Amino acid sequence: MTAQLIKGTEIREQILDEIEKEVKEIKEKHNVVPGLVTILVGENPASVSYVSLKVKTAERLGYKEIQDNQPEDISEEDLLALIDKYNKDDSIHGILVQLPLPDHIDDKKILNAIDPDKDVDGFHPVNVGRLMIGGSEVKFPPCTPAGIQEMIVRAGVETSGAEVVVVGRSNIVGKPIAIMMCQKGKGANSTVTIVHTRTKDLEGHCKRADILIVAAGVPGLVKPEWIKKGACVIDVGVNRVGEKISEKTGKKVAILRGDVDFDAAKEIAGYITPVPGGVGPMTITMLMRNTLNSLKFRQGLM
Ligand code: NAD
């Protein structure tokens, strides 16, 4: 059996087209567009490239985009004042502070200063609480878990009553996706188990999964014999395992591997996400959707 590939690159294009269309309609009817500010402190190369991708995507969709780059030595007080300025700016619907921040700045203090109604990353404790309550309380589901759920739904995988096993319990992936999958509603209603480094029988739990979501950051952790025949396998892991020369650009690029032994797993699973090109492209896509939804909440359109 060869699994059906769930391609994040294709689903991203479908969703971005949907967002673009909606942005145009809202602009025509209400003369407003979603506004997103990205705040980058310092010049960490990975953060620079991540922010530039977000900016490019926002611009493609017709958003108002402010890229507010700040020097590495900005004080915590000045950064808080900047966030306060954007909290009060009615043309801004999403505020994004790129992590990591320099050591002299307290990440938590900064993220908690963002107005929860502009927290499109969904990391503010108010939004974590809303996610836990579920249903219409949820405003901004965190972007990677939201992307995972969207992929499962668009692939047509049945989630109601399904055994879902989540490998990993981080605040940005494992815990929120586990909560989302067990809520009432579309793409959910599952029976969820979270497994982690202290779990006694990792293999035994994984073998039971109709939907296996792996976010451990350990290349090849999930072996093919841990996968139930026909299961849906979502590999969130992105691990750099070496470097190669790109055929397209002639430049050195990282070799990326997921947490699942893909080549063997695809012969057993019913559905599987590749790495790269699986969950990865979904995160920024869902960030764009959260920003659009923020505008819609404000305009009373949702
Ligand atoms: P994390 O390090 O914060 O959490 C990893 C979790 O996996 C921990 O809860 C840990 O208990 C568990 N774990 C680690 N090793 C394990 C093992 N051997 N057995 C069982 N459990 C184990 O990582 P994270 O931020 O959740 O990210 C996980 C992976 O997903 C990373 O590879 C990261 O790069 C990737 N990621 C991808 C995206 C994306 O594609 N958009 C977004 C976020 C994270």
JSON list of N, CA and C and ligand atoms in Angstrom, two decimals, residues 50 144 167-174 195-199 202 214-218 221 235-239 259 279-283, ligand 1:
[
{"chain": "A", "resi": 50, "resn": "TYR", "atom": "N", "xyz": [12.30, 33.98, 8.25]},
{"chain": "A", "resi": 50, "resn": "TYR", "atom": "CA", "xyz": [10.94, 33.64, 8.65]},
{"chain": "A", "resi": 50, "resn": "TYR", "atom": "C", "xyz": [10.02, 34.86, 8.53]},
{"chain": "A", "resi": 144, "resn": "THR", "atom": "N", "xyz": [0.43, 26.39, 13.98]},
{"chain": "A", "resi": 144, "resn": "THR", "atom": "CA", "xyz": [0.84, 25.05, 13.52]},
{"chain": "A", "resi": 144, "resn": "THR", "atom": "C", "xyz": [-0.26, 24.01, 13.82]},
{"chain": "A", "resi": 167, "resn": "VAL", "atom": "N", "xyz": [2.49, 12.72, 19.74]},
{"chain": "A", "resi": 167, "resn": "VAL", "atom": "CA", "xyz": [3.81, 12.53, 20.34]},
{"chain": "A", "resi": 167, "resn": "VAL", "atom": "C", "xyz": [4.40, 13.91, 20.57]},
{"chain": "A", "resi": 168, "resn": "GLY", "atom": "N", "xyz": [4.59, 14.28, 21.84]},
{"chain": "A", "resi": 168, "resn": "GLY", "atom": "CA", "xyz": [5.12, 15.61, 22.18]},
{"chain": "A", "resi": 168, "resn": "GLY", "atom": "C", "xyz": [4.10, 16.41, 22.96]},
{"chain": "A", "resi": 169, "resn": "ARG", "atom": "N", "xyz": [4.57, 17.19, 23.93]},
{"chain": "A", "resi": 169, "resn": "ARG", "atom": "CA", "xyz": [3.65, 17.96, 24.78]},
{"chain": "A", "resi": 169, "resn": "ARG", "atom": "C", "xyz": [4.08, 19.42, 24.89]},
{"chain": "A", "resi": 170, "resn": "SER", "atom": "N", "xyz": [4.61, 19.98, 23.79]},
{"chain": "A", "resi": 170, "resn": "SER", "atom": "CA", "xyz": [5.02, 21.39, 23.84]},
{"chain": "A", "resi": 170, "resn": "SER", "atom": "C", "xyz": [3.80, 22.29, 23.84]},
{"chain": "A", "resi": 171, "resn": "ASN", "atom": "N", "xyz": [4.03, 23.55, 24.26]},
{"chain": "A", "resi": 171, "resn": "ASN", "atom": "CA", "xyz": [2.92, 24.51, 24.30]},
{"chain": "A", "resi": 171, "resn": "ASN", "atom": "C", "xyz": [2.52, 24.98, 22.91]},
{"chain": "A", "resi": 172, "resn": "ILE", "atom": "N", "xyz": [3.45, 24.85, 21.93]},
{"chain": "A", "resi": 172, "resn": "ILE", "atom": "CA", "xyz": [3.10, 25.37, 20.61]},
{"chain": "A", "resi": 172, "resn": "ILE", "atom": "C", "xyz": [2.53, 24.32, 19.65]},
{"chain": "A", "resi": 173, "resn": "VAL", "atom": "N", "xyz": [2.81, 23.05, 19.92]},
{"chain": "A", "resi": 173, "resn": "VAL", "atom": "CA", "xyz": [2.26, 22.00, 19.03]},
{"chain": "A", "resi": 173, "resn": "VAL", "atom": "C", "xyz": [1.50, 20.92, 19.81]},
{"chain": "A", "resi": 174, "resn": "GLY", "atom": "N", "xyz": [2.21, 20.13, 20.60]},
{"chain": "A", "resi": 174, "resn": "GLY", "atom": "CA", "xyz": [1.62, 18.92, 21.20]},
{"chain": "A", "resi": 174, "resn": "GLY", "atom": "C", "xyz": [0.37, 19.18, 22.02]},
{"chain": "A", "resi": 195, "resn": "VAL", "atom": "N", "xyz": [1.63, 11.41, 24.31]},
{"chain": "A", "resi": 195, "resn": "VAL", "atom": "CA", "xyz": [2.79, 10.67, 24.80]},
{"chain": "A", "resi": 195, "resn": "VAL", "atom": "C", "xyz": [4.03, 11.56, 24.73]},
{"chain": "A", "resi": 196, "resn": "HIS", "atom": "N", "xyz": [5.02, 11.26, 25.59]},
{"chain": "A", "resi": 196, "resn": "HIS", "atom": "CA", "xyz": [6.19, 12.15, 25.71]},
{"chain": "A", "resi": 196, "resn": "HIS", "atom": "C", "xyz": [7.39, 11.36, 26.21]},
{"chain": "A", "resi": 197, "resn": "THR", "atom": "N", "xyz": [8.44, 12.07, 26.61]},
{"chain": "A", "resi": 197, "resn": "THR", "atom": "CA", "xyz": [9.69, 11.39, 26.98]},
{"chain": "A", "resi": 197, "resn": "THR", "atom": "C", "xyz": [9.54, 10.45, 28.18]},
{"chain": "A", "resi": 198, "resn": "ARG", "atom": "N", "xyz": [8.55, 10.67, 29.02]},
{"chain": "A", "resi": 198, "resn": "ARG", "atom": "CA", "xyz": [8.39, 9.78, 30.19]},
{"chain": "A", "resi": 198, "resn": "ARG", "atom": "C", "xyz": [7.37, 8.66, 29.96]},
{"chain": "A", "resi": 199, "resn": "THR", "atom": "N", "xyz": [6.81, 8.59, 28.76]},
{"chain": "A", "resi": 199, "resn": "THR", "atom": "CA", "xyz": [5.82, 7.55, 28.48]},
{"chain": "A", "resi": 199, "resn": "THR", "atom": "C", "xyz": [6.49, 6.17, 28.48]},
{"chain": "A", "resi": 202, "resn": "LEU", "atom": "N", "xyz": [5.82, 3.84, 24.35]},
{"chain": "A", "resi": 202, "resn": "LEU", "atom": "CA", "xyz": [5.59, 4.73, 23.22]},
{"chain": "A", "resi": 202, "resn": "LEU", "atom": "C", "xyz": [5.06, 3.95, 22.01]},
{"chain": "A", "resi": 214, "resn": "VAL", "atom": "N", "xyz": [3.02, 13.56, 15.13]},
{"chain": "A", "resi": 214, "resn": "VAL", "atom": "CA", "xyz": [4.33, 13.44, 15.77]},
{"chain": "A", "resi": 214, "resn": "VAL", "atom": "C", "xyz": [5.05, 14.79, 15.76]},
{"chain": "A", "resi": 215, "resn": "ALA", "atom": "N", "xyz": [5.30, 15.32, 16.96]},
{"chain": "A", "resi": 215, "resn": "ALA", "atom": "CA", "xyz": [5.98, 16.61, 17.11]},
{"chain": "A", "resi": 215, "resn": "ALA", "atom": "C", "xyz": [7.00, 16.48, 18.22]},
{"chain": "A", "resi": 216, "resn": "ALA", "atom": "N", "xyz": [8.08, 15.72, 17.96]},
{"chain": "A", "resi": 216, "resn": "ALA", "atom": "CA", "xyz": [9.09, 15.46, 18.98]},
{"chain": "A", "resi": 216, "resn": "ALA", "atom": "C", "xyz": [10.41, 16.15, 18.67]},
{"chain": "A", "resi": 217, "resn": "GLY", "atom": "N", "xyz": [10.70, 16.36, 17.40]},
{"chain": "A", "resi": 217, "resn": "GLY", "atom": "CA", "xyz": [11.99, 16.94, 17.03]},
{"chain": "A", "resi": 217, "resn": "GLY", "atom": "C", "xyz": [13.12, 15.91, 17.11]},
{"chain": "A", "resi": 218, "resn": "VAL", "atom": "N", "xyz": [12.78, 14.65, 16.87]},
{"chain": "A", "resi": 218, "resn": "VAL", "atom": "CA", "xyz": [13.79, 13.56, 16.87]},
{"chain": "A", "resi": 218, "resn": "VAL", "atom": "C", "xyz": [13.70, 12.84, 15.53]},
{"chain": "A", "resi": 221, "resn": "LEU", "atom": "N", "xyz": [12.19, 9.09, 14.75]},
{"chain": "A", "resi": 221, "resn": "LEU", "atom": "CA", "xyz": [11.75, 8.49, 16.03]},
{"chain": "A", "resi": 221, "resn": "LEU", "atom": "C", "xyz": [10.69, 7.40, 15.81]},
{"chain": "A", "resi": 235, "resn": "ASP", "atom": "N", "xyz": [3.47, 14.32, 10.27]},
{"chain": "A", "resi": 235, "resn": "ASP", "atom": "CA", "xyz": [4.84, 14.47, 10.78]},
{"chain": "A", "resi": 235, "resn": "ASP", "atom": "C", "xyz": [5.18, 15.95, 10.88]},
{"chain": "A", "resi": 236, "resn": "VAL", "atom": "N", "xyz": [5.22, 16.44, 12.12]},
{"chain": "A", "resi": 236, "resn": "VAL", "atom": "CA", "xyz": [5.46, 17.88, 12.34]},
{"chain": "A", "resi": 236, "resn": "VAL", "atom": "C", "xyz": [6.97, 18.17, 12.42]},
{"chain": "A", "resi": 237, "resn": "GLY", "atom": "N", "xyz": [7.74, 17.15, 12.72]},
{"chain": "A", "resi": 237, "resn": "GLY", "atom": "CA", "xyz": [9.17, 17.35, 12.95]},
{"chain": "A", "resi": 237, "resn": "GLY", "atom": "C", "xyz": [9.90, 17.95, 11.76]},
{"chain": "A", "resi": 238, "resn": "VAL", "atom": "N", "xyz": [10.78, 18.89, 12.06]},
{"chain": "A", "resi": 238, "resn": "VAL", "atom": "CA", "xyz": [11.67, 19.45, 11.03]},
{"chain": "A", "resi": 238, "resn": "VAL", "atom": "C", "xyz": [13.07, 19.38, 11.62]},
{"chain": "A", "resi": 239, "resn": "ASN", "atom": "N", "xyz": [13.86, 18.45, 11.14]},
{"chain": "A", "resi": 239, "resn": "ASN", "atom": "CA", "xyz": [15.20, 18.23, 11.71]},
{"chain": "A", "resi": 239, "resn": "ASN", "atom": "C", "xyz": [16.25, 18.41, 10.62]},
{"chain": "A", "resi": 259, "resn": "ASP", "atom": "N", "xyz": [10.15, 13.41, 11.85]},
{"chain": "A", "resi": 259, "resn": "ASP", "atom": "CA", "xyz": [10.27, 12.52, 13.02]},
{"chain": "A", "resi": 259, "resn": "ASP", "atom": "C", "xyz": [9.86, 11.10, 12.67]},
{"chain": "A", "resi": 279, "resn": "VAL", "atom": "N", "xyz": [3.55, 19.85, 6.90]},
{"chain": "A", "resi": 279, "resn": "VAL", "atom": "CA", "xyz": [2.98, 20.79, 7.88]},
{"chain": "A", "resi": 279, "resn": "VAL", "atom": "C", "xyz": [3.62, 22.18, 7.75]},
{"chain": "A", "resi": 280, "resn": "GLY", "atom": "N", "xyz": [4.92, 22.21, 7.43]},
{"chain": "A", "resi": 280, "resn": "GLY", "atom": "CA", "xyz": [5.67, 23.47, 7.39]},
{"chain": "A", "resi": 280, "resn": "GLY", "atom": "C", "xyz": [4.94, 24.65, 6.73]},
{"chain": "A", "resi": 281, "resn": "PRO", "atom": "N", "xyz": [4.50, 24.50, 5.47]},
{"chain": "A", "resi": 281, "resn": "PRO", "atom": "CA", "xyz": [3.86, 25.63, 4.78]},
{"chain": "A", "resi": 281, "resn": "PRO", "atom": "C", "xyz": [2.54, 26.08, 5.40]},
{"chain": "A", "resi": 282, "resn": "MET", "atom": "N", "xyz": [1.97, 25.25, 6.29]},
{"chain": "A", "resi": 282, "resn": "MET", "atom": "CA", "xyz": [0.65, 25.57, 6.83]},
{"chain": "A", "resi": 282, "resn": "MET", "atom": "C", "xyz": [0.70, 26.65, 7.92]},
{"chain": "A", "resi": 283, "resn": "THR", "atom": "N", "xyz": [1.85, 26.79, 8.60]},
{"chain": "A", "resi": 283, "resn": "THR", "atom": "CA", "xyz": [1.89, 27.67, 9.77]},
{"chain": "A", "resi": 283, "resn": "THR", "atom": "C", "xyz": [1.64, 29.14, 9.38]},
{"chain": "B", "resi": 1, "resn": "NAD", "atom": "P1", "xyz": [9.71, 20.80, 21.77]},
{"chain": "B", "resi": 1, "resn": "NAD", "atom": "O1", "xyz": [11.14, 20.41, 21.84]},
{"chain": "B", "resi": 1, "resn": "NAD", "atom": "O2", "xyz": [9.24, 22.00, 22.50]},
{"chain": "B", "resi": 1, "resn": "NAD", "atom": "O3", "xyz": [8.82, 19.57, 22.24]},
{"chain": "B", "resi": 1, "resn": "NAD", "atom": "C1", "xyz": [9.10, 18.26, 21.85]},
{"chain": "B", "resi": 1, "resn": "NAD", "atom": "C2", "xyz": [8.23, 17.31, 22.62]},
{"chain": "B", "resi": 1, "resn": "NAD", "atom": "O4", "xyz": [8.49, 15.99, 22.17]},
{"chain": "B", "resi": 1, "resn": "NAD", "atom": "C3", "xyz": [8.48, 17.32, 24.12]},
{"chain": "B", "resi": 1, "resn": "NAD", "atom": "O5", "xyz": [7.24, 17.45, 24.77]},
{"chain": "B", "resi": 1, "resn": "NAD", "atom": "C4", "xyz": [9.11, 15.98, 24.43]},
{"chain": "B", "resi": 1, "resn": "NAD", "atom": "O6", "xyz": [8.62, 15.42, 25.64]},
{"chain": "B", "resi": 1, "resn": "NAD", "atom": "C5", "xyz": [8.68, 15.12, 23.26]},
{"chain": "B", "resi": 1, "resn": "NAD", "atom": "N1", "xyz": [9.76, 14.20, 22.91]},
{"chain": "B", "resi": 1, "resn": "NAD", "atom": "C6", "xyz": [11.03, 14.49, 22.56]},
{"chain": "B", "resi": 1, "resn": "NAD", "atom": "N2", "xyz": [11.74, 13.36, 22.36]},
{"chain": "B", "resi": 1, "resn": "NAD", "atom": "C7", "xyz": [10.90, 12.33, 22.59]},
{"chain": "B", "resi": 1, "resn": "NAD", "atom": "C8", "xyz": [11.05, 10.92, 22.57]},
{"chain": "B", "resi": 1, "resn": "NAD", "atom": "N3", "xyz": [12.22, 10.35, 22.26]},
{"chain": "B", "resi": 1, "resn": "NAD", "atom": "N4", "xyz": [9.98, 10.19, 22.87]},
{"chain": "B", "resi": 1, "resn": "NAD", "atom": "C9", "xyz": [8.80, 10.75, 23.20]},
{"chain": "B", "resi": 1, "resn": "NAD", "atom": "N5", "xyz": [8.59, 12.09, 23.23]},
{"chain": "B", "resi": 1, "resn": "NAD", "atom": "C10", "xyz": [9.63, 12.86, 22.94]},
{"chain": "B", "resi": 1, "resn": "NAD", "atom": "O7", "xyz": [9.40, 20.89, 20.22]},
{"chain": "B", "resi": 1, "resn": "NAD", "atom": "P2", "xyz": [8.19, 21.57, 19.39]},
{"chain": "B", "resi": 1, "resn": "NAD", "atom": "O8", "xyz": [8.38, 23.03, 19.38]},
{"chain": "B", "resi": 1, "resn": "NAD", "atom": "O9", "xyz": [6.89, 20.99, 19.78]},
{"chain": "B", "resi": 1, "resn": "NAD", "atom": "O10", "xyz": [8.57, 21.02, 17.94]},
{"chain": "B", "resi": 1, "resn": "NAD", "atom": "C11", "xyz": [8.62, 19.66, 17.63]},
{"chain": "B", "resi": 1, "resn": "NAD", "atom": "C12", "xyz": [9.12, 19.47, 16.22]},
{"chain": "B", "resi": 1, "resn": "NAD", "atom": "O11", "xyz": [8.22, 20.09, 15.33]},
{"chain": "B", "resi": 1, "resn": "NAD", "atom": "C13", "xyz": [10.48, 20.10, 15.93]},
{"chain": "B", "resi": 1, "resn": "NAD", "atom": "O12", "xyz": [11.19, 19.32, 15.00]},
{"chain": "B", "resi": 1, "resn": "NAD", "atom": "C14", "xyz": [10.13, 21.44, 15.31]},
{"chain": "B", "resi": 1, "resn": "NAD", "atom": "O13", "xyz": [11.14, 21.92, 14.45]},
{"chain": "B", "resi": 1, "resn": "NAD", "atom": "C15", "xyz": [8.89, 21.07, 14.55]},
{"chain": "B", "resi": 1, "resn": "NAD", "atom": "N6", "xyz": [7.96, 22.19, 14.32]},
{"chain": "B", "resi": 1, "resn": "NAD", "atom": "C16", "xyz": [7.55, 22.40, 13.06]},
{"chain": "B", "resi": 1, "resn": "NAD", "atom": "C17", "xyz": [6.68, 23.45, 12.80]},
{"chain": "B", "resi": 1, "resn": "NAD", "atom": "C18", "xyz": [6.22, 23.68, 11.38]},
{"chain": "B", "resi": 1, "resn": "NAD", "atom": "O14", "xyz": [6.46, 22.87, 10.53]},
{"chain": "B", "resi": 1, "resn": "NAD", "atom": "N7", "xyz": [5.56, 24.73, 11.06]},
{"chain": "B", "resi": 1, "resn": "NAD", "atom": "C19", "xyz": [6.21, 24.27, 13.82]},
{"chain": "B", "resi": 1, "resn": "NAD", "atom": "C20", "xyz": [6.62, 23.98, 15.12]},
{"chain": "B", "resi": 1, "resn": "NAD", "atom": "C21", "xyz": [7.49, 22.93, 15.36]}
]
